[in-house]
Amino acid sequence: MLDEAERRYWSGEILRLIAGDLGVSRQRLAERLRDRGVRLRGEQPSPEQVLEMCRRCEQGESLARVGAKVGFNVSIRASEGR
């Protein structure tokens, strides 16, 4: 069941829909996927991950490399870059 849920999630389906089809709550499915090491879309980094990213940047690593190592994509909104 979790293999199928993970496959569907990675194909772009939303948790609410997958959970409904499986007869579980969205929160329960999210918890189970996290337990499997799946990082959910839209999740914010933990405080520990933020510290790790800051440390790596201070040591001269690029944002792209830091993001790849920690598992987050770097994105800057156009309005922030102006």
Short mmCIF file of C-alpha atoms in Angstrom, two decimals:
data_model
loop_
_atom_site.label_atom_id
_atom_site.label_comp_id
_atom_site.label_asym_id
_atom_site.label_seq_id
_atom_site.Cartn_x
_atom_site.Cartn_y
_atom_site.Cartn_z
CA MET A 1 0.00 0.00 0.00
CA LEU A 2 2.76 2.48 0.90
CA ASP A 3 4.74 1.64 -2.23
CA GLU A 4 1.70 2.52 -4.33
CA ALA A 5 1.04 5.70 -2.32
CA GLU A 6 4.65 6.81 -2.73
CA ARG A 7 4.59 6.08 -6.47
CA ARG A 8 1.38 8.07 -6.91
CA TYR A 9 2.75 10.94 -4.81
CA TRP A 10 5.94 11.14 -6.88
CA SER A 11 3.85 11.10 -10.07
CA GLY A 12 2.26 14.36 -8.88
CA GLU A 13 -0.96 13.33 -7.13
CA ILE A 14 -1.94 15.14 -3.95
CA LEU A 15 -1.90 13.44 -0.57
CA ARG A 16 -5.56 14.14 0.16
CA LEU A 17 -6.68 12.23 -2.94
CA ILE A 18 -4.32 9.29 -2.36
CA ALA A 19 -5.28 9.06 1.31
CA GLY A 20 -8.99 9.11 0.44
CA ASP A 21 -8.53 6.27 -2.03
CA LEU A 22 -6.66 4.27 0.62
CA GLY A 23 -9.16 5.01 3.39
CA VAL A 24 -6.72 6.81 5.68
CA SER A 25 -6.36 10.42 6.77
CA ARG A 26 -4.06 12.79 4.93
CA GLN A 27 -2.07 13.34 8.12
CA ARG A 28 -1.61 9.59 8.66
CA LEU A 29 -0.43 9.05 5.10
CA ALA A 30 1.96 12.03 5.33
CA GLU A 31 3.41 10.62 8.55
CA ARG A 32 3.91 7.18 7.00
CA LEU A 33 5.58 8.63 3.90
CA ARG A 34 7.91 10.75 6.06
CA ASP A 35 8.80 7.60 8.01
CA ARG A 36 9.89 6.11 4.67
CA GLY A 37 12.14 9.12 4.01
CA VAL A 38 9.86 10.90 1.56
CA ARG A 39 10.18 14.69 1.75
CA LEU A 40 6.76 16.13 1.07
CA ARG A 41 6.24 18.91 -1.43
CA GLY A 42 5.91 22.34 0.14
CA GLU A 43 7.44 21.30 3.44
CA GLN A 44 9.69 23.79 5.15
CA PRO A 45 13.17 22.78 6.32
CA SER A 46 13.60 21.89 9.98
CA PRO A 47 15.64 24.20 12.23
CA GLU A 48 18.49 21.69 12.05
CA GLN A 49 18.39 21.72 8.25
CA VAL A 50 18.42 25.53 8.22
CA LEU A 51 21.51 25.55 10.44
CA GLU A 52 23.20 22.99 8.19
CA MET A 53 22.40 25.08 5.10
CA CYS A 54 23.74 28.24 6.75
CA ARG A 55 26.92 26.47 7.82
CA ARG A 56 27.52 25.14 4.31
CA CYS A 57 26.93 28.56 2.72
CA GLU A 58 29.30 30.21 5.18
CA GLN A 59 31.93 27.66 4.14
CA GLY A 60 31.56 28.79 0.55
CA GLU A 61 29.26 26.17 -0.98
CA SER A 62 26.86 27.43 -3.63
CA LEU A 63 23.13 27.62 -2.90
CA ALA A 64 22.44 25.00 -5.58
CA ARG A 65 24.95 22.57 -4.04
CA VAL A 66 23.66 23.18 -0.51
CA GLY A 67 20.09 22.63 -1.65
CA ALA A 68 21.01 19.40 -3.38
CA LYS A 69 22.88 18.11 -0.32
CA VAL A 70 20.09 18.95 2.12
CA GLY A 71 17.23 18.04 -0.23
CA PHE A 72 15.68 21.42 -0.98
CA ASN A 73 15.53 23.31 -4.26
CA VAL A 74 16.73 26.87 -4.25
CA SER A 75 14.16 29.33 -5.56
CA ILE A 76 14.10 33.06 -5.30
CA ARG A 77 10.94 34.99 -6.13
CA ALA A 78 11.37 37.65 -8.79
CA SER A 79 10.21 40.35 -6.39
CA GLU A 80 12.96 39.40 -3.91
CA GLY A 81 15.70 39.76 -6.47
CA ARG A 82 14.83 43.37 -7.30
#
